[in-house]
Structures are given as structure tokens and as C-alpha cells.
mmCIF file of C-alpha atoms in Angstrom:
data_model
loop_
_atom_site.group_PDB
_atom_site.id
_atom_site.type_symbol
_atom_site.label_atom_id
_atom_site.label_comp_id
_atom_site.label_asym_id
_atom_site.label_seq_id
_atom_site.Cartn_x
_atom_site.Cartn_y
_atom_site.Cartn_z
ATOM 1 C CA MET A 1 -42.108 2.684 -29.855
ATOM 2 C CA THR A 2 -42.255 -1.087 -29.309
ATOM 3 C CA ILE A 3 -45.737 -2.580 -29.359
ATOM 4 C CA CYS A 4 -46.308 -4.362 -26.080
ATOM 5 C CA THR A 5 -49.259 -5.567 -24.044
ATOM 6 C CA LEU A 6 -49.884 -3.734 -20.781
ATOM 7 C CA LYS A 7 -51.758 -5.443 -17.983
ATOM 8 C CA GLN A 8 -52.332 -4.803 -14.291
ATOM 9 C CA GLY A 9 -50.557 -7.609 -12.448
ATOM 10 C CA TRP A 10 -49.327 -10.835 -13.980
ATOM 11 C CA ASP A 11 -50.181 -14.508 -14.112
ATOM 12 C CA ALA A 12 -48.444 -16.850 -11.665
ATOM 13 C CA TYR A 13 -46.211 -18.451 -14.292
ATOM 14 C CA HIS A 14 -44.545 -15.059 -14.882
ATOM 15 C CA SER A 15 -43.556 -14.665 -11.234
ATOM 16 C CA LYS A 16 -39.920 -15.758 -11.505
ATOM 17 C CA THR A 17 -39.386 -13.611 -14.615
ATOM 18 C CA VAL A 18 -40.737 -10.570 -12.787
ATOM 19 C CA ALA A 19 -38.570 -11.306 -9.734
ATOM 20 C CA ALA A 20 -35.419 -11.592 -11.864
ATOM 21 C CA LEU A 21 -36.286 -8.435 -13.804
ATOM 22 C CA TYR A 22 -36.801 -6.444 -10.608
ATOM 23 C CA GLU A 23 -33.610 -7.832 -9.095
ATOM 24 C CA THR A 24 -31.569 -6.799 -12.134
ATOM 25 C CA ALA A 25 -32.846 -3.234 -11.826
ATOM 26 C CA PHE A 26 -32.816 -2.843 -8.038
ATOM 27 C CA GLY A 27 -30.606 -5.649 -6.724
ATOM 28 C CA THR A 28 -27.872 -3.259 -5.591
ATOM 29 C CA LYS A 29 -30.380 -1.470 -3.370
ATOM 30 C CA PHE A 30 -31.320 -4.752 -1.682
ATOM 31 C CA SER A 31 -27.898 -6.428 -1.653
ATOM 32 C CA ALA A 32 -26.923 -5.276 1.839
ATOM 33 C CA ALA A 33 -30.118 -6.816 3.211
ATOM 34 C CA ILE A 34 -30.029 -10.023 1.141
ATOM 35 C CA ARG A 35 -26.523 -10.668 -0.150
ATOM 36 C CA ASP A 36 -27.107 -13.615 -2.495
ATOM 37 C CA ARG A 37 -28.709 -12.767 -5.849
ATOM 38 C CA ARG A 38 -30.540 -16.088 -6.124
ATOM 39 C CA GLU A 39 -31.935 -15.600 -2.647
ATOM 40 C CA ARG A 40 -33.126 -12.093 -3.520
ATOM 41 C CA ILE A 41 -34.952 -13.443 -6.572
ATOM 42 C CA ALA A 42 -36.533 -16.199 -4.489
ATOM 43 C CA VAL A 43 -37.751 -13.667 -1.913
ATOM 44 C CA PHE A 44 -39.207 -11.384 -4.589
ATOM 45 C CA ASP A 45 -40.858 -14.369 -6.265
ATOM 46 C CA LYS A 46 -42.606 -15.288 -3.042
ATOM 47 C CA CYS A 47 -43.348 -11.853 -1.589
ATOM 48 C CA PHE A 48 -44.439 -9.638 -4.493
ATOM 49 C CA LEU A 49 -48.134 -8.705 -4.732
ATOM 50 C CA PRO A 50 -48.923 -8.563 -8.486
ATOM 51 C CA GLU A 51 -52.111 -6.502 -8.220
ATOM 52 C CA TYR A 52 -50.019 -3.465 -7.248
ATOM 53 C CA SER A 53 -48.196 -3.308 -10.556
ATOM 54 C CA TYR A 54 -48.452 -2.969 -14.311
ATOM 55 C CA ALA A 55 -46.540 -5.373 -16.516
ATOM 56 C CA ALA A 56 -45.477 -4.944 -20.146
ATOM 57 C CA SER A 57 -45.118 -8.080 -22.228
ATOM 58 C CA VAL A 58 -43.938 -8.838 -25.753
ATOM 59 C CA ASP A 59 -45.028 -12.194 -27.184
ATOM 60 C CA ASP A 60 -46.214 -13.247 -23.700
ATOM 61 C CA VAL A 61 -42.819 -12.559 -22.137
ATOM 62 C CA ILE A 62 -42.759 -9.844 -19.464
ATOM 63 C CA VAL A 63 -40.148 -7.251 -20.388
ATOM 64 C CA GLY A 64 -41.112 -4.429 -18.043
ATOM 65 C CA ILE A 65 -42.723 -3.881 -14.671
ATOM 66 C CA ALA A 66 -43.924 -0.821 -12.759
ATOM 67 C CA GLY A 67 -44.811 -1.297 -9.117
ATOM 68 C CA PHE A 68 -46.877 1.054 -7.022
ATOM 69 C CA GLN A 69 -48.060 1.538 -3.472
ATOM 70 C CA THR A 70 -51.291 2.839 -1.943
ATOM 71 C CA GLN A 71 -52.575 2.741 1.619
ATOM 72 C CA ASP A 72 -54.183 -0.600 0.736
ATOM 73 C CA GLY A 73 -50.964 -2.351 -0.269
ATOM 74 C CA ALA A 74 -47.845 -2.384 -2.452
ATOM 75 C CA LEU A 75 -45.944 -4.501 -4.953
ATOM 76 C CA THR A 76 -43.310 -5.021 -2.262
ATOM 77 C CA GLY A 77 -45.929 -5.438 0.472
ATOM 78 C CA GLY A 78 -44.840 -9.001 1.203
ATOM 79 C CA LEU A 79 -41.349 -7.800 2.116
ATOM 80 C CA GLY A 80 -42.469 -6.889 5.597
ATOM 81 C CA PHE A 81 -41.197 -8.160 8.930
ATOM 82 C CA TYR A 82 -43.020 -11.513 8.956
ATOM 83 C CA GLY A 83 -42.590 -12.199 5.239
ATOM 84 C CA LEU A 84 -38.827 -11.731 5.449
ATOM 85 C CA ILE A 85 -38.507 -13.946 8.525
ATOM 86 C CA GLU A 86 -40.539 -16.646 6.790
ATOM 87 C CA CYS A 87 -38.267 -16.505 3.728
ATOM 88 C CA LEU A 88 -34.900 -15.927 5.392
ATOM 89 C CA GLY A 89 -35.169 -17.247 8.932
ATOM 90 C CA LEU A 90 -35.189 -15.248 12.157
ATOM 91 C CA PHE A 91 -31.703 -13.700 12.179
ATOM 92 C CA ASN A 92 -31.382 -12.899 8.457
ATOM 93 C CA GLY A 93 -35.021 -11.834 8.279
ATOM 94 C CA LEU A 94 -34.596 -9.365 11.148
ATOM 95 C CA LYS A 95 -31.440 -7.976 9.560
ATOM 96 C CA ALA A 96 -33.144 -7.523 6.176
ATOM 97 C CA ALA A 97 -36.196 -5.884 7.765
ATOM 98 C CA LEU A 98 -33.972 -3.406 9.621
ATOM 99 C CA ILE A 99 -32.098 -2.419 6.462
ATOM 100 C CA PHE A 100 -35.302 -2.136 4.409
ATOM 101 C CA SER A 101 -36.721 0.208 7.048
ATOM 102 C CA LEU A 102 -34.000 2.745 6.151
ATOM 103 C CA PHE A 103 -35.647 3.501 2.797
ATOM 104 C CA GLU A 104 -39.251 2.641 3.573
ATOM 105 C CA ARG A 105 -41.823 5.099 2.237
ATOM 106 C CA LYS A 106 -45.558 5.270 2.795
ATOM 107 C CA ALA A 107 -48.301 6.628 0.554
ATOM 108 C CA SER A 108 -50.723 9.167 1.967
ATOM 109 C CA ARG A 109 -54.486 8.742 1.610
ATOM 110 C CA LYS A 110 -54.966 10.492 -1.749
ATOM 111 C CA GLU A 111 -51.554 9.645 -3.158
ATOM 112 C CA LEU A 112 -50.249 6.792 -5.293
ATOM 113 C CA LEU A 113 -46.564 6.053 -4.749
ATOM 114 C CA LEU A 114 -44.529 4.685 -7.653
ATOM 115 C CA ASP A 115 -42.467 1.751 -6.416
ATOM 116 C CA GLY A 116 -39.982 1.461 -9.255
ATOM 117 C CA ILE A 117 -39.935 0.803 -13.005
ATOM 118 C CA ALA A 118 -37.765 -1.990 -14.396
ATOM 119 C CA VAL A 119 -37.313 -2.815 -18.083
ATOM 120 C CA ASN A 120 -35.398 -5.742 -19.553
ATOM 121 C CA GLU A 121 -32.068 -4.377 -20.809
ATOM 122 C CA LYS A 122 -32.723 -5.759 -24.311
ATOM 123 C CA PHE A 123 -35.856 -3.600 -24.544
ATOM 124 C CA ARG A 124 -34.603 -0.356 -23.036
ATOM 125 C CA GLY A 125 -34.824 2.815 -25.088
ATOM 126 C CA LEU A 126 -37.956 1.613 -26.896
ATOM 127 C CA GLY A 127 -40.562 3.533 -24.936
ATOM 128 C CA ILE A 128 -41.680 0.706 -22.637
ATOM 129 C CA GLY A 129 -40.802 2.550 -19.438
ATOM 130 C CA SER A 130 -42.798 5.535 -20.692
ATOM 131 C CA GLN A 131 -45.815 3.324 -21.432
ATOM 132 C CA LEU A 132 -45.643 1.781 -17.972
ATOM 133 C CA LEU A 133 -45.481 5.200 -16.354
ATOM 134 C CA ASP A 134 -48.499 6.302 -18.396
ATOM 135 C CA ALA A 135 -50.384 3.211 -17.182
ATOM 136 C CA VAL A 136 -49.644 4.013 -13.533
ATOM 137 C CA ILE A 137 -50.747 7.641 -13.980
ATOM 138 C CA ALA A 138 -53.948 6.472 -15.722
ATOM 139 C CA HIS A 139 -54.587 4.078 -12.815
ATOM 140 C CA ALA A 140 -54.205 6.945 -10.347
ATOM 141 C CA ILE A 141 -56.636 9.106 -12.318
ATOM 142 C CA LYS A 142 -59.175 6.278 -12.632
ATOM 143 C CA HIS A 143 -59.116 5.651 -8.889
ATOM 144 C CA ASN A 144 -59.393 9.333 -7.940
ATOM 145 C CA TYR A 145 -55.933 9.896 -6.492
ATOM 146 C CA GLN A 146 -54.786 13.495 -6.294
ATOM 147 C CA SER A 147 -51.125 12.858 -7.061
ATOM 148 C CA VAL A 148 -48.440 10.334 -7.974
ATOM 149 C CA ARG A 149 -45.201 10.517 -6.009
ATOM 150 C CA LEU A 150 -41.840 8.909 -6.657
ATOM 151 C CA ASP A 151 -38.244 9.097 -5.502
ATOM 152 C CA VAL A 152 -35.447 8.995 -8.070
ATOM 153 C CA ILE A 153 -31.819 8.475 -7.076
ATOM 154 C CA ASN A 154 -29.629 11.416 -7.997
ATOM 155 C CA SER A 155 -27.355 9.372 -10.255
ATOM 156 C CA ASN A 156 -30.261 8.256 -12.485
ATOM 157 C CA LEU A 157 -30.499 11.330 -14.705
ATOM 158 C CA LYS A 158 -32.164 9.451 -17.572
ATOM 159 C CA ALA A 159 -35.090 8.418 -15.369
ATOM 160 C CA ARG A 160 -35.425 11.932 -13.996
ATOM 161 C CA LYS A 161 -35.667 13.345 -17.525
ATOM 162 C CA LEU A 162 -38.470 10.890 -18.307
ATOM 163 C CA TYR A 163 -40.377 11.881 -15.179
ATOM 164 C CA GLU A 164 -39.957 15.584 -15.934
ATOM 165 C CA ALA A 165 -41.196 15.032 -19.489
ATOM 166 C CA LYS A 166 -44.334 13.395 -18.068
ATOM 167 C CA GLY A 167 -45.056 16.367 -15.830
ATOM 168 C CA PHE A 168 -43.443 15.345 -12.541
ATOM 169 C CA VAL A 169 -41.984 18.229 -10.527
ATOM 170 C CA ALA A 170 -39.097 17.911 -8.076
ATOM 171 C CA THR A 171 -40.190 18.939 -4.594
ATOM 172 C CA LYS A 172 -37.404 17.806 -2.253
ATOM 173 C CA SER A 173 -33.864 16.433 -2.400
ATOM 174 C CA GLU A 174 -32.165 14.445 0.341
ATOM 175 C CA TYR A 175 -28.479 13.568 0.687
ATOM 176 C CA TYR A 176 -27.070 10.759 2.811
ATOM 177 C CA PRO A 177 -23.495 9.989 1.661
ATOM 178 C CA TYR A 178 -22.900 8.045 4.883
ATOM 179 C CA LEU A 179 -25.382 5.405 3.648
ATOM 180 C CA LYS A 180 -23.927 4.913 0.156
ATOM 181 C CA TRP A 181 -21.935 1.858 1.257
ATOM 182 C CA LEU A 182 -25.177 0.294 2.479
ATOM 183 C CA VAL A 183 -27.823 1.191 -0.126
ATOM 184 C CA GLY A 184 -25.656 1.920 -3.189
ATOM 185 C CA PHE A 185 -26.576 5.594 -3.649
ATOM 186 C CA SER A 186 -26.035 8.813 -1.718
ATOM 187 C CA GLY A 187 -29.104 10.908 -2.422
ATOM 188 C CA SER A 188 -32.554 11.050 -3.970
ATOM 189 C CA THR A 189 -35.114 13.544 -5.189
ATOM 190 C CA THR A 190 -38.840 13.382 -4.513
ATOM 191 C CA MET A 191 -40.977 14.199 -7.560
ATOM 192 C CA ILE A 192 -44.759 14.660 -7.703
ATOM 193 C CA TYR A 193 -47.288 14.545 -10.537
ATOM 194 C CA GLN A 194 -50.357 16.533 -9.597
ATOM 195 C CA ILE A 195 -53.622 15.226 -11.061
ATOM 196 C CA LYS A 196 -55.923 17.975 -12.215
ATOM 197 C CA GLU A 197 -59.538 17.784 -11.210
ATOM 198 C CA THR A 198 -61.979 17.377 -14.096
#
């Protein structure tokens, strides 16, 4: 397992690195809303809220990021209606907001919602994603959440195996093949980690 430093959030000078890392992992999902890769990175750079994340760094270079959402906010919280219009202009901002609304999820009061884990491709397979997931679960326990919820796309079997190994249980699967052309995948499974009371 690679030794890395885990920290909630990140310093401002890491912002572009985080945006590019997230775009590499999830750019396909956002490409229908924001077609240009450089523009997607610029929007992420401006709109991400670092406090709703854990970052893994090696030698002060961020190599992994795990975002999360609560009722108080989310890593992607700046990607709302007004934030997108400010970044993209009225027409493109409205279009992006409409597309994003198709896969918008909200956390319930006692639930922490995982908002994606991204690891630099040069550091994959070294346990960094597992460490980030552990950090998010520990955060949920510390702040008295009852569960951690996530959605994993059905084609990402490797991620699902990691979540199952950590104790997440599949609770619901949804299929929407008619949206594959738009969001890049045709189905997802909701998984929940129940936090035991101590």
C-alpha cells in the first residue's frame, strides 16, 4: 500500500490539479453538459468546495480525491444553477444545469453521500482509493451519520468489489439505456454502508 498523506480538503494551489484529476475520472459523465475538456476543468476549478472532500497526496502532489455530500453542502455544490451560468454564460449554463439535474442526488439528514473517488492513473492499484474510502467512512462516524450511500455505475465492477469489501450492501439497481448516449452509462446500483451505534 502506497504511503500517502490524507487531508480533508486541499490548499488553493492544488485546485487545478484536483479539477483535472476529477475530470479524467468523470469527464465522460459531464461531457454532454460541458463539451470542451478545458472548459470542464475550468468549471471544476472554480466551483468545487474543498471542505467536502478528502485528498490523498504523495510528496505534496494530490493523487487522489474523494468527494462527499451532506445536507450542508457538497464537493460539487458550486455546480448549481447560478454557478454554471456564471462560468458558462446564460444559454450554456442553463443547458448544463438541465443535464446535471438528470443525475442529481441529495443526502438525507443522517446520511453522508459519497460523491465520487478519483485516483491518478499512475497510482491506481496501490490502495489509495481504499484509504480515501476509509477516510470518508471515518468522517461519517465522527460526525454521527447513520449511513454512507453511493451509486456505482454497472460497468465499474472493480469499484463495486471495493465497496463490497468495505461493507457496502447493494440496495437498488436502476437501468436507463435510453440515457447512455447522454451520460455515458446505462445503469447504476445504490449501495449503503450502515454505521453501527456504539
